[in-house]
Coordinates of C-alpha atoms in Angstrom, one line a residue:
X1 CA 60.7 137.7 68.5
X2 CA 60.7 134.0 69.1
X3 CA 57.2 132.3 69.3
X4 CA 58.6 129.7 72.1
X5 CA 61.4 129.9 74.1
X6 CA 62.4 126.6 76.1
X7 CA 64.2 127.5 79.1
X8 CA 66.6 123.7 79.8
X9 CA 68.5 121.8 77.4
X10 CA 67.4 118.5 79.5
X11 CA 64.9 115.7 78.3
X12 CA 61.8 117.4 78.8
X13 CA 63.1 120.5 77.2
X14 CA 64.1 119.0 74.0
X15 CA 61.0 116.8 73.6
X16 CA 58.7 119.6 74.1
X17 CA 61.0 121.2 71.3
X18 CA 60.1 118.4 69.0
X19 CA 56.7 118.2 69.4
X20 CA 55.9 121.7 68.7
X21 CA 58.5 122.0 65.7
X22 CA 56.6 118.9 64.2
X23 CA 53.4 120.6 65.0
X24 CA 54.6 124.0 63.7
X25 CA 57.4 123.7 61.1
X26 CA 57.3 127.1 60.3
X27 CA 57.6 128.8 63.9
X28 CA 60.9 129.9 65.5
X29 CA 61.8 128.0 68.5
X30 CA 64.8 128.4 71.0
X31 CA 66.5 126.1 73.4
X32 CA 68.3 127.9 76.0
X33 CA 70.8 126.0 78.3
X34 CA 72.8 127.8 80.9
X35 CA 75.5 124.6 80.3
X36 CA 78.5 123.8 78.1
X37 CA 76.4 120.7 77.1
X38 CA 72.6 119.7 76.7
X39 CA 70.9 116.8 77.6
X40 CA 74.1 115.9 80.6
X41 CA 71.4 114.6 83.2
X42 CA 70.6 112.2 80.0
X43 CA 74.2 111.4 79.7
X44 CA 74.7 110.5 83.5
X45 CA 71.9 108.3 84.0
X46 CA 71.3 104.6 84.0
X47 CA 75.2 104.6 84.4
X48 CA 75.6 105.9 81.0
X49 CA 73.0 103.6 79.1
X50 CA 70.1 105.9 80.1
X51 CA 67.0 104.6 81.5
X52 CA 64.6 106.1 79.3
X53 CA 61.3 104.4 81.0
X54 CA 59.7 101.6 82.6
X55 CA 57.6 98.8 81.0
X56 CA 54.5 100.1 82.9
X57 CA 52.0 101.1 80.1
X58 CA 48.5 100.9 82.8
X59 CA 48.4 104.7 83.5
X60 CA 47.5 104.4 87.2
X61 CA 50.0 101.9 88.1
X62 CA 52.4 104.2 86.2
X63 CA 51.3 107.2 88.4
X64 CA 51.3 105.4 91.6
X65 CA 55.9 105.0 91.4
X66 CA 55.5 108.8 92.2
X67 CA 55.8 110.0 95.6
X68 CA 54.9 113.7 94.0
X69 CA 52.7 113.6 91.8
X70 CA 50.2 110.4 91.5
X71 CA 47.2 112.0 91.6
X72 CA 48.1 114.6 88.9
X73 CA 49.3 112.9 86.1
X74 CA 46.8 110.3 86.4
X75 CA 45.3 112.5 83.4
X76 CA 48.2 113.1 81.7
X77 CA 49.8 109.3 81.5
X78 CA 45.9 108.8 79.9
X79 CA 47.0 110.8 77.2
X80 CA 51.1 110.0 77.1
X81 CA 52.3 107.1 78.4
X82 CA 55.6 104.8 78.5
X83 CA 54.2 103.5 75.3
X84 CA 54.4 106.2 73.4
X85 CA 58.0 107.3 74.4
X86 CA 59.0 103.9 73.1
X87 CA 57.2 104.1 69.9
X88 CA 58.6 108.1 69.7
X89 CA 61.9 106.3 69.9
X90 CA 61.8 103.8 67.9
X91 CA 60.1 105.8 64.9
X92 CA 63.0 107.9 65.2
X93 CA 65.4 104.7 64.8
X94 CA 66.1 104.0 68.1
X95 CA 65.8 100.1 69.3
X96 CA 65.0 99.4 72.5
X97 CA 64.9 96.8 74.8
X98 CA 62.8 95.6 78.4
X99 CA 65.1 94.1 80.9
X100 CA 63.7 92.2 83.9
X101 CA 63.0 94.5 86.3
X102 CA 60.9 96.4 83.7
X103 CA 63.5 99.2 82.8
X104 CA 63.8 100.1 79.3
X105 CA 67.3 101.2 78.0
X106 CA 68.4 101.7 74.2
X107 CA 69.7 98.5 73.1
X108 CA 73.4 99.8 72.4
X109 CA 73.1 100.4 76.4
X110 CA 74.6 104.1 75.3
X111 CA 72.5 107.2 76.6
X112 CA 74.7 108.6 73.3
X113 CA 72.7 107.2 71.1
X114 CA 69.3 108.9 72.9
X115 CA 71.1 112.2 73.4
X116 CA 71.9 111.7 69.2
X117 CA 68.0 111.0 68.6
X118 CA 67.1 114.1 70.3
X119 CA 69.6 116.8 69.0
X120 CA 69.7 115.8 65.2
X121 CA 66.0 115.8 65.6
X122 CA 65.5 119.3 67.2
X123 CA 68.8 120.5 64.7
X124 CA 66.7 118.7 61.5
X125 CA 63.3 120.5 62.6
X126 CA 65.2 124.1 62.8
X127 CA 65.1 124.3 66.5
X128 CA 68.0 127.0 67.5
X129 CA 69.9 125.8 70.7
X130 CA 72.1 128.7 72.8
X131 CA 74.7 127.2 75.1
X132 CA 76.2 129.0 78.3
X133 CA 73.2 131.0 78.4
X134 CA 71.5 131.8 82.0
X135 CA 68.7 133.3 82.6
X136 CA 68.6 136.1 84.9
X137 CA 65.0 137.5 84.7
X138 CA 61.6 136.7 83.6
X139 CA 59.0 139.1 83.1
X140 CA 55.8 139.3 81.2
X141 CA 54.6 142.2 79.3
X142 CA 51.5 143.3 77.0
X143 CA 52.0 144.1 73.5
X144 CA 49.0 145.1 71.4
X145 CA 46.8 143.4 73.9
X146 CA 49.0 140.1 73.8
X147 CA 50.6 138.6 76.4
X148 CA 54.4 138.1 76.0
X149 CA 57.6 137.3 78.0
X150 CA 60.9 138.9 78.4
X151 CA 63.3 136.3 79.0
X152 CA 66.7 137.8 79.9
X153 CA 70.4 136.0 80.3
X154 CA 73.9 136.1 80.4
X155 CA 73.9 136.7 76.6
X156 CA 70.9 138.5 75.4
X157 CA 67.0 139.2 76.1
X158 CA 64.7 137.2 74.2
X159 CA 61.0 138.3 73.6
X160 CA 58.3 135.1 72.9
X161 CA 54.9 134.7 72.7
X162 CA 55.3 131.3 74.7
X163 CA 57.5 130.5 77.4
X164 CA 57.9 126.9 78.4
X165 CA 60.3 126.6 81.9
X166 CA 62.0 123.1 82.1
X167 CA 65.0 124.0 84.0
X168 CA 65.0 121.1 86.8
X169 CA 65.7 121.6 90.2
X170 CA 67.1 125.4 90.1
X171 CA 66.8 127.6 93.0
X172 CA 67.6 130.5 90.8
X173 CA 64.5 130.1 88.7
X174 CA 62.0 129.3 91.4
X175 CA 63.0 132.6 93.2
X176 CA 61.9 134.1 90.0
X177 CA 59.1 132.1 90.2
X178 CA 57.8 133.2 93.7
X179 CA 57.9 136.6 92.4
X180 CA 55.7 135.8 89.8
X181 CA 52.7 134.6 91.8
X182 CA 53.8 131.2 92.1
X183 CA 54.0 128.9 95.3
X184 CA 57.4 126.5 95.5
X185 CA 57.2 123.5 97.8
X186 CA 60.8 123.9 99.2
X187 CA 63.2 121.3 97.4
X188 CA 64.5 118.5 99.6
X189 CA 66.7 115.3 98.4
X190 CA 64.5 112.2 97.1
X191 CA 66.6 109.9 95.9
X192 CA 69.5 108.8 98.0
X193 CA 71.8 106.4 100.0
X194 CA 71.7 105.3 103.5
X195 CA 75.0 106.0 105.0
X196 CA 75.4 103.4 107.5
X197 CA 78.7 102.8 110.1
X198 CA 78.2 98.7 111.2
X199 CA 80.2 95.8 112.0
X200 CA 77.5 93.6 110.8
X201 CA 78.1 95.4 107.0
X202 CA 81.8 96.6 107.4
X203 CA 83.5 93.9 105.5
X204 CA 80.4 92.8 102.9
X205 CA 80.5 95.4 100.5
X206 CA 79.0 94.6 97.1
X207 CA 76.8 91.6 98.9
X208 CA 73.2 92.1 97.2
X209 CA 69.8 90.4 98.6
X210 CA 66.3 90.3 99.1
X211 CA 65.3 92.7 102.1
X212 CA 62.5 94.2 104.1
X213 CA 63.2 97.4 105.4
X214 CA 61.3 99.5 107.8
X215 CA 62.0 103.0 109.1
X216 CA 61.4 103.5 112.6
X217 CA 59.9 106.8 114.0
X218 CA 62.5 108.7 116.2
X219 CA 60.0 109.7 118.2
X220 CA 58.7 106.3 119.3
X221 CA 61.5 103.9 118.8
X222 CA 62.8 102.0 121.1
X223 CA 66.2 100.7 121.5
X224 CA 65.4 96.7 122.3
X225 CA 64.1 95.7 119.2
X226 CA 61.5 93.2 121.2
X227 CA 59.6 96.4 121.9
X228 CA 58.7 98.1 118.4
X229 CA 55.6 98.2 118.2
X230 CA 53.6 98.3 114.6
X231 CA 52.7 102.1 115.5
X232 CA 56.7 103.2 115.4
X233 CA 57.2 102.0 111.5
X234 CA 56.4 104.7 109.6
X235 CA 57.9 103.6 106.2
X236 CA 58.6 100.2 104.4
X237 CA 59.6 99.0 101.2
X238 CA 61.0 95.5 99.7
X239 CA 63.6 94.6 97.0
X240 CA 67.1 94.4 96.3
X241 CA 69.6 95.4 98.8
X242 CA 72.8 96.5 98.4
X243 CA 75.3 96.4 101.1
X244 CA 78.0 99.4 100.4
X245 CA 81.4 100.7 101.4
X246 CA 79.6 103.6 103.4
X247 CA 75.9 101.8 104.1
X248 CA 73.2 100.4 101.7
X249 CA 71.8 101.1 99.0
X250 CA 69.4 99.3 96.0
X251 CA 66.0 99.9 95.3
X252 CA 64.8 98.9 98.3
X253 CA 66.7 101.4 100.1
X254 CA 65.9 104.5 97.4
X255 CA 62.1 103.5 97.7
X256 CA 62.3 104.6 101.0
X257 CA 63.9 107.4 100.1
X258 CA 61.5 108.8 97.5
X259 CA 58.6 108.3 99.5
X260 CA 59.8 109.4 102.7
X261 CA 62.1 112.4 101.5
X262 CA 60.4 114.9 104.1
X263 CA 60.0 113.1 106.8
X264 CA 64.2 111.9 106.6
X265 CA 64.6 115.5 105.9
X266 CA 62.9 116.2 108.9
X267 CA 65.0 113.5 110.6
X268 CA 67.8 115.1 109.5
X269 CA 68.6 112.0 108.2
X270 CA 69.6 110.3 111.7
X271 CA 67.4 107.7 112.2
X272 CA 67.2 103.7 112.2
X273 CA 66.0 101.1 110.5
X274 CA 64.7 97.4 110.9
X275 CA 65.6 95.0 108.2
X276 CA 64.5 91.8 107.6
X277 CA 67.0 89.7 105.8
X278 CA 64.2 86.6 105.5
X279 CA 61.1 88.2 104.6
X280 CA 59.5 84.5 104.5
X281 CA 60.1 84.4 108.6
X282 CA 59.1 86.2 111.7
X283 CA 61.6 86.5 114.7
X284 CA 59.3 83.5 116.4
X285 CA 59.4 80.8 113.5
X286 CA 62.7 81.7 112.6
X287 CA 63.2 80.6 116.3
X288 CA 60.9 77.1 116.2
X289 CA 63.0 76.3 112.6
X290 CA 66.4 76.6 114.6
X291 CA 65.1 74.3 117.7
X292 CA 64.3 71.6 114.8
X293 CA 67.4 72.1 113.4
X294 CA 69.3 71.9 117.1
X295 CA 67.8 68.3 117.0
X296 CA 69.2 66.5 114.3
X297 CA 72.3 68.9 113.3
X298 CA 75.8 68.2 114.4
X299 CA 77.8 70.7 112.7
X300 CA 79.0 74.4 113.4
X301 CA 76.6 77.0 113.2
X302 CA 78.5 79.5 111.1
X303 CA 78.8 76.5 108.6
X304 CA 75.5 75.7 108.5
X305 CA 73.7 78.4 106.1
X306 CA 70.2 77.2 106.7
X307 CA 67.9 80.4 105.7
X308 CA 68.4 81.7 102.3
X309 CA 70.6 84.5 102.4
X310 CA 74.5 84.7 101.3
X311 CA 77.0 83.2 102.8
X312 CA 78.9 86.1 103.9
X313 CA 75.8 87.9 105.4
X314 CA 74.7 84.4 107.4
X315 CA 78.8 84.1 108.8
X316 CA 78.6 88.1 109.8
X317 CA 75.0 88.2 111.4
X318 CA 76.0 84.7 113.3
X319 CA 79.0 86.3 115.2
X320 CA 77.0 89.5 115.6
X321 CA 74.8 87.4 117.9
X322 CA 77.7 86.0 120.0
X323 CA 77.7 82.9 118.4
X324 CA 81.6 81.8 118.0
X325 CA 82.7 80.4 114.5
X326 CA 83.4 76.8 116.5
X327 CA 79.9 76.5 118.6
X328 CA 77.6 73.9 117.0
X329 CA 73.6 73.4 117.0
X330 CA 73.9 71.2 120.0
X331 CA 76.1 72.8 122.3
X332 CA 74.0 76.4 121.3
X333 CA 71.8 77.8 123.9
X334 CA 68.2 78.8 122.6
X335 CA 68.6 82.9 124.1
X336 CA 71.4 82.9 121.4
X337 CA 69.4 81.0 118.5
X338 CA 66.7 83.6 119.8
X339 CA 69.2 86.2 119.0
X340 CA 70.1 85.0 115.3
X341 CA 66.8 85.1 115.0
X342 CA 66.2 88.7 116.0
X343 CA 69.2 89.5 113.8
X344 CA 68.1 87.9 110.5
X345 CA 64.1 89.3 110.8
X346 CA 64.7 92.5 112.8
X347 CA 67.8 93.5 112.8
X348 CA 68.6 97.2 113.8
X349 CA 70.9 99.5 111.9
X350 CA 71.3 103.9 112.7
X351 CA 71.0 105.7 109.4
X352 CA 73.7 108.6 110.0
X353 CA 73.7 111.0 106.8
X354 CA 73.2 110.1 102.6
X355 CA 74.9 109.6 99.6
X356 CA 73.7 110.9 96.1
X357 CA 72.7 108.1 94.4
X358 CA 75.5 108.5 91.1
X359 CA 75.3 111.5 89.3
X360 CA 71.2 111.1 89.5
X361 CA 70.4 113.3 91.9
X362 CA 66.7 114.1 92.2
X363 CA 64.6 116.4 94.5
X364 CA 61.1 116.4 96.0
X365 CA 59.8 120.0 95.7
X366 CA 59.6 122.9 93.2
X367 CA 56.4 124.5 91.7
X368 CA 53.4 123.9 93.8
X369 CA 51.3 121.2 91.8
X370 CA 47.8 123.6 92.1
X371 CA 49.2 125.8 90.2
X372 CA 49.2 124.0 87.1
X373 CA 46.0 123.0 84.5
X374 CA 47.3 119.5 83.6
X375 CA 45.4 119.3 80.8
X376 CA 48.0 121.4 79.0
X377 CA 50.9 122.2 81.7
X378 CA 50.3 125.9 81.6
X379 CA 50.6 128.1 84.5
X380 CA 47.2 128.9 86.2
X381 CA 48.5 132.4 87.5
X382 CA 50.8 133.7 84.0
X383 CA 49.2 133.0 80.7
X384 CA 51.4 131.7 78.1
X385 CA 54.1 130.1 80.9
X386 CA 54.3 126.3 80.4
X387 CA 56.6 124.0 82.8
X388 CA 57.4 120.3 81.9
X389 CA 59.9 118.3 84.3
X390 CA 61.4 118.2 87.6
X391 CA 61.0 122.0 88.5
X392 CA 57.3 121.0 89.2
X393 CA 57.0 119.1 92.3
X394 CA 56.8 115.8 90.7
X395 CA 59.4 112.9 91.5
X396 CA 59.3 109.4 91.1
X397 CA 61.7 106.3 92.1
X398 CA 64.3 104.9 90.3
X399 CA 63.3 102.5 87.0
X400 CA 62.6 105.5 84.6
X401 CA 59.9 106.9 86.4
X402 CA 61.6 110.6 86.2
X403 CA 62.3 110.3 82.4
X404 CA 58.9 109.6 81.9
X405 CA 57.6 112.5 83.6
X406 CA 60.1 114.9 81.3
X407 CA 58.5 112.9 78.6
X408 CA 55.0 113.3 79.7
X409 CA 55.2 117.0 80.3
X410 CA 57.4 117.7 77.0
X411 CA 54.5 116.4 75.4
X412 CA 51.6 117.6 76.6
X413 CA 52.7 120.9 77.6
X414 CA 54.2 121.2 73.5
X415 CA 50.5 120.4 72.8
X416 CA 49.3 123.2 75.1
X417 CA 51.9 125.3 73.6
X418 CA 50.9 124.3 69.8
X419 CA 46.8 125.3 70.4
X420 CA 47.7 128.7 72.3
X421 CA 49.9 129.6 69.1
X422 CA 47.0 128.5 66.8
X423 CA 44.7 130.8 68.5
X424 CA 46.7 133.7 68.2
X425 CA 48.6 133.0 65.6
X426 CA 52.7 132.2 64.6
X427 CA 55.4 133.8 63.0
X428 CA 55.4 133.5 58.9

């Protein structure tokens, strides 16, 4: 008999481990992780320095990077926030360090050294870990009047008085799930690439600037860009863009991705976009800046960089509006100065398929969020089932929003866990 099992060696899993063998050091407590390795999402992200949060400490401007979620851990980010993961960290010896954009990474820039913190600290607090160990059934049963759980795998059944689920994005699990009582909001991809086949972008991979981007609905777009109205842009975001081998990419692009993961799902992700390579400019005085210009300069156009963007992106965006590489300001016309100055403000691109961002993939879906009392992440139809992490319909965008989720739920779901056990009491 265990008195909590943690089903998902990942971030949240381990966390939640901590906090309730700190809590409870004489209780047993078991990991179980149907990998080889724990904690490999850890491993993967950040490009192997692991994002673990994001300088936002206000808790509604922390809740409002989440596409899923916002409104319910509004409560919860009162109670556990970024700043407390950092100070978690660093107690435990772990420096860490706030880069521009407000990530925060460990300062050897080593998702090691976070995966070290967390398994000498769940080895050192007697938490038992069980590798290559599915699970293949839950089921609850009574046992002189007490509510337990079954939990069997691959390996062995375990019995536990508290069952915490913080398995990610597994189909497996939320089938078991749905038999259980619970509703899932069917998973769909929230964090991904634009895959995008264009001339304009074709030999500019690795170019990286500031961008508007707008997605267009498919059911009221229009082909001449002249006639998009406001009521056909259904989704923007702004930030760094990142012009890739197969389309683009940056946070600009994976905003839009987060937030509008159904409706591209939907789209089956064919659709177009607008992007605005000037976000200080409109198409119009874009225009009257390039008449001025026509009056006083003498040279070629494509030499003539006179918006900021890079160089590359000005030379490709010029011939894309039929401007040859020898035509200078006087001898253009103004329909093909109007053009340049469609391209640079509302240019058009088709979205045709996505790329997994890296290894850190990320889904919008999972257990239906009413099902869940946030003050303590327990399961409002099975007593004694806890969840923390991505296999609640919770997702954010990229900056170490999702981390801090795992965080948040580890936390406060080991809390939950911690005052159920008092009440009924633990192992000696």
């Amino acid at each position: 008999m265990y008195d909590v099992v943690i089903v998902g060696g990942g971030a949240a899993g381990f966390y939640a481990a901590i906090h309730v063998a700190e809590a409870r050091p004489k209780i047993k407590i078991a990991i179980l992780e149907r990998g080889k390795e724990v904690l490999a999402k850890v491993k993967v992200s950040g490009g192997g320095r692991c994002n673990v949060t994001h300088a936002e400490f206000r808790p509604k401007e922390l809740a409002s990077h989440y596409p899923r979620g916002e409104r319910e851990l509004l409560g919860p980010f009162h109670s556990y926030a970024s700043g407390d993961t950092v100070e978690f960290f660093e107690k435990r010896g772990v420096d860490l360090k706030i880069e521009e954009d407000g990530r925060i990474f460990p300062t050897t820039d080593s998702s090691q050294t976070i995966i070290n913190c967390l398994t000498s600290e769940a080895k050192k607090l007697g938490v038992q870990t069980f590798l290559l160990c599915s699970v293949t059934g839950i089921e609850p049963f009574t046992e002189e009047n007490e509510k337990l759980w079954h939990v069997a795998t691959t390996t062995q059944t375990f019995k536990t008085k508290k069952l915490l689920l913080a398995t990610g994005s597994n189909l497996k699990v939320w089938k078991m799930l749905t038999q259980l009582g619970h509703n899932i909001i069917t998973p769909v991809p929230s964090l991904f690439t634009f895959n995008i086949q264009d001339e304009r972008i074709k030999h500019i991979p690795g170019l990286s600037t500031y961008a508007e981007v707008t997605v267009l609905d498919k059911k009221k777009s229009r082909r001449n860009y002249q006639k998009n109205s406001a009521q056909s842009e259904i989704l923007f975001a702004e930030g760094p863009l990142l012009i890739t081998h197969w389309g683009m990419s940056g946070p600009a692009i994976l905003r839009l991705s987060a937030w509008g993961a159904r409706i591209l799902e939907s789209y089956n992700y064919s659709f177009r976009i607008k992007v605005n390579w000037v976000p200080e400019y409109h198409s119009d005085g874009l225009l009257e800046l390039f008449m001025k210009v026509k009056q006083v300069e003498k040279k070629t156009i494509l030499r003539t960089k006179i918006v900021d963007v890079p160089k590359r992106l000005w030379a490709s965006l010029v011939r894309a509006s039929g401007i040859s590489d020898k035509l200078t300001w006087p001898e253009v016309s103004k329909i093909q100065l109007q053009e340049l100055a469609n391209q640079l403000t509302s240019g058009l691109f088709h979205v045709n398929g996505k790329s997994t961002f890296k290894e850190e993939f990320v889904t919008a879906g999972g257990v239906d969020l009413k099902d869940i009392n946030f003050k303590t992440y327990e399961s409002k139809i099975q007593p004694n089932l806890y969840f923390a992490g991505e296999i609640l319909n919770i997702d954010a965008i990229t900056g170490g929003f999702n981390f801090q989720n795992a965080w948040t739920g580890g936390f406060i779901a080991a809390q939950g866990i911690v005052n159920g056990l008092s009440e009924i009491g633990e192992n000696e």
